CSV table of C-alpha atoms and ligand atoms in Angstrom, one decimal:
chain,number,residue,atom,x,y,z
A,1,MET,CA,-12.4,11.5,-10.5
A,2,ALA,CA,-16.0,10.5,-10.5
A,3,ALA,CA,-16.9,7.6,-8.2
A,4,SER,CA,-18.6,5.9,-11.1
A,5,GLU,CA,-15.4,5.6,-13.0
A,6,LYS,CA,-13.7,2.3,-12.1
A,7,THR,CA,-10.0,2.6,-11.8
A,8,LEU,CA,-7.0,0.7,-10.8
A,9,THR,CA,-3.3,1.6,-10.8
A,10,ILE,CA,-1.4,-0.9,-12.8
A,11,ASN,CA,0.4,0.9,-15.6
A,12,ASN,CA,0.7,4.2,-17.5
A,13,ARG,CA,-1.8,3.2,-20.0
A,14,ALA,CA,-5.5,3.9,-20.4
A,15,THR,CA,-7.7,1.0,-21.5
A,16,SER,CA,-11.3,1.0,-22.8
A,17,GLU,CA,-14.5,-0.6,-21.4
A,18,GLY,CA,-15.0,1.9,-18.6
A,19,TRP,CA,-12.0,0.6,-16.6
A,20,THR,CA,-9.3,3.1,-16.6
A,21,VAL,CA,-5.7,2.2,-15.7
A,22,VAL,CA,-4.7,5.2,-13.6
A,23,LEU,CA,-1.7,7.2,-14.4
A,24,PRO,CA,0.4,7.0,-11.2
A,25,ARG,CA,0.6,10.8,-10.9
A,26,ARG,CA,4.2,10.7,-12.1
A,27,SER,CA,3.9,14.1,-13.7
A,28,ARG,CA,2.7,15.6,-10.4
A,29,GLN,CA,5.3,13.8,-8.3
A,30,ARG,CA,8.3,14.5,-10.6
A,31,ARG,CA,10.2,16.5,-8.1
A,32,LYS,CA,12.4,13.5,-7.3
A,33,ALA,CA,11.6,11.4,-10.3
A,34,THR,CA,15.2,10.2,-10.6
A,35,LYS,CA,14.7,8.3,-7.3
A,36,SER,CA,11.3,6.8,-7.9
A,37,GLY,CA,11.9,3.9,-10.3
A,38,VAL,CA,10.1,0.9,-8.9
A,39,LEU,CA,11.8,-1.6,-11.1
A,40,GLU,CA,15.3,-1.1,-9.8
A,41,GLU,CA,16.6,-4.2,-8.0
A,42,LYS,CA,19.2,-2.9,-5.5
A,43,GLN,CA,18.5,-1.3,-2.2
A,44,GLU,CA,19.9,2.1,-2.0
A,45,PRO,CA,20.4,4.8,0.7
A,46,TRP,CA,17.8,7.6,0.5
A,47,THR,CA,17.4,11.1,2.0
A,48,PRO,CA,14.9,13.7,0.9
A,49,THR,CA,16.5,15.8,-1.7
A,50,ASP,CA,15.2,19.0,-0.2
A,51,SER,CA,16.7,19.3,3.2
A,52,LEU,CA,15.0,22.6,4.0
A,53,ILE,CA,13.4,22.8,7.4
A,54,ASP,CA,10.3,25.0,7.6
A,55,PRO,CA,8.6,24.9,11.0
A,56,SER,CA,5.5,26.8,9.8
A,57,LYS,CA,5.0,24.4,6.9
A,58,GLU,CA,5.4,21.5,9.3
A,59,SER,CA,2.9,22.7,11.8
A,60,THR,CA,0.4,23.5,9.0
A,61,LEU,CA,0.8,19.9,7.7
A,62,VAL,CA,0.5,18.4,11.2
A,63,GLN,CA,-2.8,20.3,11.6
A,64,LYS,CA,-4.0,19.2,8.2
A,65,MET,CA,-3.2,15.6,9.1
A,66,GLU,CA,-5.0,15.9,12.5
A,67,ARG,CA,-8.1,17.2,10.8
A,68,CYS,CA,-8.0,14.3,8.3
A,69,ILE,CA,-7.5,11.8,11.1
A,70,ASN,CA,-10.6,13.2,12.9
A,71,LYS,CA,-12.7,13.2,9.8
A,72,ILE,CA,-11.9,9.6,9.0
A,73,ASP,CA,-12.3,8.5,12.6
A,74,LYS,CA,-15.9,9.7,12.7
A,75,SER,CA,-16.8,8.3,9.3
A,76,GLU,CA,-19.0,5.4,8.4
A,77,PHE,CA,-16.2,4.3,6.1
A,78,TYR,CA,-13.8,3.8,9.0
A,79,HIS,CA,-16.4,2.0,11.2
A,80,THR,CA,-17.2,-0.4,8.3
A,81,PHE,CA,-13.4,-0.9,7.7
A,82,ARG,CA,-12.8,-1.6,11.4
A,83,ASP,CA,-15.7,-4.0,11.7
A,84,GLN,CA,-14.4,-6.0,8.8
A,85,ILE,CA,-11.1,-6.5,10.5
A,86,GLN,CA,-12.9,-7.6,13.7
A,87,THR,CA,-15.2,-10.0,12.0
A,88,SER,CA,-14.5,-11.6,8.6
A,89,VAL,CA,-10.7,-11.0,8.4
A,90,ALA,CA,-10.0,-11.6,12.1
A,91,ASP,CA,-9.1,-15.3,12.0
A,92,TYR,CA,-6.7,-14.7,9.1
A,93,PHE,CA,-5.0,-11.8,11.0
A,94,ASN,CA,-4.7,-14.1,14.1
A,95,ARG,CA,-3.1,-16.8,12.0
A,96,VAL,CA,-0.5,-14.4,10.7
A,97,LEU,CA,0.2,-13.1,14.3
A,98,GLY,CA,0.6,-16.7,15.6
A,99,SER,CA,2.3,-16.5,19.0
A,100,GLU,CA,3.7,-13.0,18.4
A,101,ILE,CA,2.1,-10.0,20.2
A,102,LYS,CA,2.7,-7.4,17.5
A,103,MET,CA,2.5,-7.1,13.8
A,104,GLN,CA,4.7,-4.4,12.5
A,105,MET,CA,3.4,-2.1,9.7
A,106,VAL,CA,5.4,-1.2,6.6
A,107,ILE,CA,3.9,1.5,4.4
A,108,TYR,CA,5.2,1.8,0.9
A,109,GLY,CA,4.1,4.3,-1.8
A,110,ILE,CA,2.0,6.6,0.4
A,111,GLY,CA,2.6,9.5,-2.0
A,112,SER,CA,2.8,13.2,-1.1
A,113,ILE,CA,0.7,14.0,2.1
A,114,GLU,CA,1.5,17.6,1.5
A,115,LEU,CA,0.1,17.9,-2.0
A,116,TYR,CA,-2.8,15.4,-2.2
A,117,GLU,CA,-5.7,14.3,-0.1
A,118,PRO,CA,-5.7,10.5,-1.0
A,119,PRO,CA,-2.3,10.0,0.7
A,120,ARG,CA,-3.5,12.0,3.7
A,121,LEU,CA,-6.5,9.8,4.0
A,122,GLN,CA,-4.5,6.6,3.5
A,123,LEU,CA,-1.9,7.7,6.2
A,124,SER,CA,-4.8,8.7,8.6
A,125,LEU,CA,-6.3,5.2,8.2
A,126,ALA,CA,-3.0,3.5,9.0
A,127,ILE,CA,-2.5,5.8,12.1
A,128,LEU,CA,-6.1,5.0,13.3
A,129,LEU,CA,-5.5,1.3,12.8
A,130,LYS,CA,-2.4,1.5,15.1
A,131,ARG,CA,-4.4,3.5,17.6
A,132,ASP,CA,-7.3,1.0,17.7
A,133,PHE,CA,-5.6,-2.3,17.4
A,134,SER,CA,-3.1,-3.0,20.2
A,135,TRP,CA,-1.5,-5.8,18.2
A,136,ILE,CA,-0.3,-3.3,15.5
A,137,GLY,CA,3.3,-2.4,16.2
A,138,ASN,CA,5.6,0.3,14.8
A,139,ILE,CA,4.9,1.9,11.5
A,140,GLU,CA,7.7,2.4,9.0
A,141,VAL,CA,7.1,4.5,5.9
A,142,PHE,CA,8.9,4.9,2.6
A,143,ASP,CA,8.2,6.7,-0.6
A,144,PRO,CA,11.0,8.2,-2.6
A,145,ILE,CA,9.0,11.3,-3.3
A,146,LEU,CA,8.7,12.3,0.4
A,147,SER,CA,10.0,15.8,1.1
A,148,ALA,CA,11.9,16.8,4.2
A,149,THR,CA,8.8,18.4,5.7
A,150,GLU,CA,6.7,15.3,5.0
A,151,SER,CA,9.3,13.1,6.6
A,152,ARG,CA,9.4,15.2,9.8
A,153,VAL,CA,5.7,15.3,10.0
A,154,LEU,CA,5.5,11.5,9.6
A,155,GLU,CA,7.9,11.3,12.6
A,156,THR,CA,5.8,13.7,14.6
A,157,LEU,CA,2.8,11.4,13.9
A,158,GLY,CA,4.7,8.5,15.4
A,159,CYS,CA,6.0,6.8,12.2
A,160,SER,CA,9.6,6.1,11.3
A,161,VAL,CA,10.8,7.1,7.8
A,162,MET,CA,13.1,4.5,6.2
A,163,SER,CA,16.5,5.8,5.0
A,164,ILE,CA,16.8,3.0,2.5
A,165,ASN,CA,14.8,2.5,-0.7
A,166,GLU,CA,14.0,-1.2,-0.5
A,167,PHE,CA,12.1,-1.2,-3.8
A,168,GLY,CA,9.4,-3.1,-1.9
A,169,ARG,CA,11.6,-6.0,-1.2
A,170,ARG,CA,11.3,-6.3,2.6
A,171,GLU,CA,11.3,-9.9,3.8
A,172,ALA,CA,8.6,-10.7,6.2
A,173,LEU,CA,10.8,-12.5,8.8
A,174,LYS,CA,8.1,-11.7,11.4
A,175,PRO,CA,4.4,-10.8,11.1
A,176,THR,CA,4.2,-7.8,8.9
A,177,MET,CA,1.3,-5.7,7.6
A,178,PHE,CA,2.3,-4.2,4.3
A,179,PHE,CA,0.1,-1.1,3.8
A,180,MET,CA,0.4,-0.2,0.1
A,181,PRO,CA,-2.7,1.7,-1.0
A,182,HIS,CA,-2.9,2.2,-4.8
A,183,CYS,CA,0.8,1.3,-5.5
A,184,GLU,CA,2.0,0.2,-8.9
A,185,ALA,CA,1.9,-3.4,-9.7
A,186,GLU,CA,5.6,-3.7,-9.9
A,187,LEU,CA,5.9,-2.8,-6.2
A,188,TYR,CA,3.5,-5.6,-5.1
A,189,ASN,CA,5.3,-8.0,-7.4
A,190,ASN,CA,8.7,-7.1,-5.9
A,191,LEU,CA,7.3,-7.7,-2.5
A,192,LEU,CA,5.9,-11.1,-3.4
A,193,GLN,CA,9.1,-12.1,-5.2
A,194,ALA,CA,11.2,-11.3,-2.1
A,195,ASN,CA,8.9,-13.3,0.0
A,196,TRP,CA,8.3,-16.3,-2.3
A,197,LYS,CA,8.8,-18.9,0.4
A,198,LEU,CA,6.2,-20.7,2.6
A,199,ASN,CA,7.6,-19.4,5.9
A,200,LEU,CA,7.7,-15.8,4.7
A,201,LEU,CA,4.3,-15.6,2.9
A,202,LYS,CA,2.6,-16.8,6.0
A,203,ASN,CA,3.9,-13.8,7.9
A,204,MET,CA,2.4,-11.2,5.5
A,205,VAL,CA,-0.8,-9.2,5.4
A,206,LEU,CA,-1.0,-6.9,2.3
A,207,PHE,CA,-3.4,-4.0,1.9
A,208,GLY,CA,-3.4,-2.7,-1.6
A,209,ASN,CA,-4.9,-2.9,-5.1
A,210,SER,CA,-7.2,-5.9,-5.6
A,211,PHE,CA,-5.2,-8.9,-7.1
A,212,GLU,CA,-8.5,-10.3,-8.3
A,213,THR,CA,-9.1,-7.1,-10.4
A,214,TYR,CA,-5.5,-7.4,-11.8
A,215,GLU,CA,-6.3,-10.9,-12.9
A,216,GLN,CA,-9.6,-10.0,-14.4
A,217,HIS,CA,-8.1,-7.2,-16.5
A,218,VAL,CA,-4.9,-9.0,-17.6
A,219,SER,CA,-6.6,-9.7,-20.9
A,220,LEU,CA,-6.8,-6.0,-21.6
A,221,CYS,CA,-3.1,-5.6,-21.4
A,222,LYS,CA,-2.1,-8.7,-23.4
A,223,ASN,CA,0.9,-7.1,-25.1
A,224,SER,CA,1.8,-4.8,-22.3
A,225,PRO,CA,5.3,-4.9,-20.8
A,226,ILE,CA,3.5,-4.6,-17.4
A,227,LEU,CA,2.6,-8.4,-17.7
A,228,ASN,CA,6.4,-9.1,-17.3
A,229,SER,CA,6.2,-7.6,-13.9
A,230,MET,CA,3.0,-9.2,-12.7
A,231,GLY,CA,4.1,-12.8,-12.6
A,232,HIS,CA,4.1,-13.2,-8.9
A,233,ILE,CA,0.8,-11.4,-8.4
A,234,LEU,CA,-0.9,-13.7,-10.9
A,235,ALA,CA,0.8,-16.8,-9.5
A,236,ALA,CA,-0.2,-15.9,-6.0
A,237,ARG,CA,-3.9,-15.8,-6.8
A,238,GLY,CA,-4.1,-19.5,-6.3
A,239,PHE,CA,-3.3,-19.3,-2.6
A,240,THR,CA,-4.5,-15.7,-1.8
A,241,ASN,CA,-7.4,-15.0,0.5
A,242,GLU,CA,-8.7,-11.6,-0.6
A,243,PHE,CA,-11.2,-9.4,1.2
A,244,ARG,CA,-12.4,-6.4,-0.6
A,245,ILE,CA,-13.0,-3.3,1.5
A,246,GLN,CA,-16.0,-1.0,1.0
A,247,THR,CA,-15.5,2.6,0.3
A,248,VAL,CA,-19.0,3.4,1.5
A,249,SER,CA,-19.1,7.0,0.4
A,250,ASP,CA,-17.7,9.1,-2.4
A,251,ASP,CA,-15.5,10.9,0.1
A,252,TYR,CA,-13.3,7.8,0.3
A,253,TYR,CA,-13.5,6.5,-3.2
A,254,ASN,CA,-10.4,8.2,-4.6
A,255,ALA,CA,-8.2,7.0,-1.8
A,256,PHE,CA,-9.5,3.5,-1.4
A,257,HIS,CA,-11.4,2.2,-4.4
A,258,ASP,CA,-10.5,-1.3,-5.6
A,259,SER,CA,-8.6,-2.0,-2.4
A,260,SER,CA,-8.4,-5.3,-0.6
A,261,TRP,CA,-6.7,-7.2,2.2
A,262,HIS,CA,-4.7,-10.1,0.9
A,263,LEU,CA,-3.4,-13.0,3.0
A,264,PHE,CA,-1.4,-15.8,1.6
A,265,SER,CA,-1.6,-19.5,2.5
A,266,PRO,CA,0.3,-21.8,0.2
A,267,ALA,CA,0.2,-25.2,1.7
A,268,LEU,CA,3.1,-26.8,-0.3
A,269,GLU,CA,6.4,-25.6,-1.8
A,270,THR,CA,5.1,-26.9,-5.1
A,271,GLU,CA,2.5,-24.2,-5.2
A,272,LEU,CA,5.4,-21.7,-5.4
A,273,GLN,CA,6.2,-22.2,-9.0
A,274,PHE,CA,9.4,-20.7,-10.4
A,275,ILE,CA,8.5,-17.4,-12.0
A,276,ASN,CA,10.8,-15.2,-14.0
A,277,SER,CA,9.3,-11.9,-13.1
B,1,LIG,C1,0.4,5.5,-7.9
B,1,LIG,S1,1.3,6.3,-6.6
B,1,LIG,C2,0.2,6.2,-5.3
B,1,LIG,C3,0.3,7.2,-4.2
B,1,LIG,C4,-0.7,7.2,-3.1
B,1,LIG,N1,-0.7,6.0,-2.4
B,1,LIG,C5,-2.1,7.5,-3.7
B,1,LIG,O1,-3.0,6.6,-3.8
B,1,LIG,O2,-2.2,8.6,-4.2
B,1,LIG,C6,2.6,5.1,-6.3
B,1,LIG,C7,3.6,5.7,-5.3
B,1,LIG,O3,4.6,4.7,-5.1
B,1,LIG,C8,5.8,5.4,-4.9
B,1,LIG,N2,7.0,4.5,-5.1
B,1,LIG,C9,7.7,4.3,-6.2
B,1,LIG,N3,8.7,3.5,-6.0
B,1,LIG,C10,8.7,3.2,-4.7
B,1,LIG,C11,9.5,2.5,-3.9
B,1,LIG,N4,10.6,1.9,-4.3
B,1,LIG,N5,9.2,2.3,-2.6
B,1,LIG,C12,8.1,2.9,-2.1
B,1,LIG,N6,7.3,3.7,-2.8
B,1,LIG,C13,7.6,3.8,-4.1
B,1,LIG,C14,5.7,6.5,-5.9
B,1,LIG,O4,6.6,7.6,-5.5
B,1,LIG,C15,4.3,7.0,-5.7
B,1,LIG,O5,4.1,8.0,-4.7
């Protein structure tokens, strides 16, 4: 995808005006399509459907990941990204940490690190963050399309793979960074809905698609069913502090365009209006 083409993943529809709503690569990630519905409500146990263990595939993927981590580590993109955390966003992160020493990281919707570069770059970024910021705790990862090989490589890289599909509904009972690059709107919405309380929202940091851009483009999807699953995203805008990240070069555009840090600071219960979706 050319860097000039503005994109954002919110639905399976393409709109006009140079802003394309990206297809979420369903056709390419169909191998476990039956397990990948975002809208389902109940948590369910999950295991990769292909249980095949292939050591040579695994070591090839570990090497691929190591090259990717090195590439991003040396990049101007990563230096800018890290600087932003240490400067403009730092106070907000500290507020979420409060008196806790660690902020756990939950990665939802990483995609296939075996098949595509954007998921590899996104995972590399998360791994570098944990390496460079001592206050980042354990990393848990879940995507229903992960293969057995990918799950084992994730463990080799120091992450835990969840055995439950939470459908994005983890409650932030302690400081938690939700790392959800380019996920579908429903997954962000599920997460907000599950945490729609003052004492939970204050524990959350969310990295993902820009909520501001969702709001700006809502008018383009006036009759779309997607609006039914964006209620919490739109309602949260009133108390969201959003910090856009810079992709800096085309190398990082596909993996990180239109991404932001989001922190939530509703002051009063009354700001948390009742929302159906
Ligand atoms: C639009 S893709 C983005 C993939 C990757 N982050 C990227 O930018 O290429 C959204 C991802 O969310 C995953 N997903 C769907 N339901 C999920 C769930 N309940 N929990 C976690 N991830 C889920 C899909 O399998 C898919 O890989």
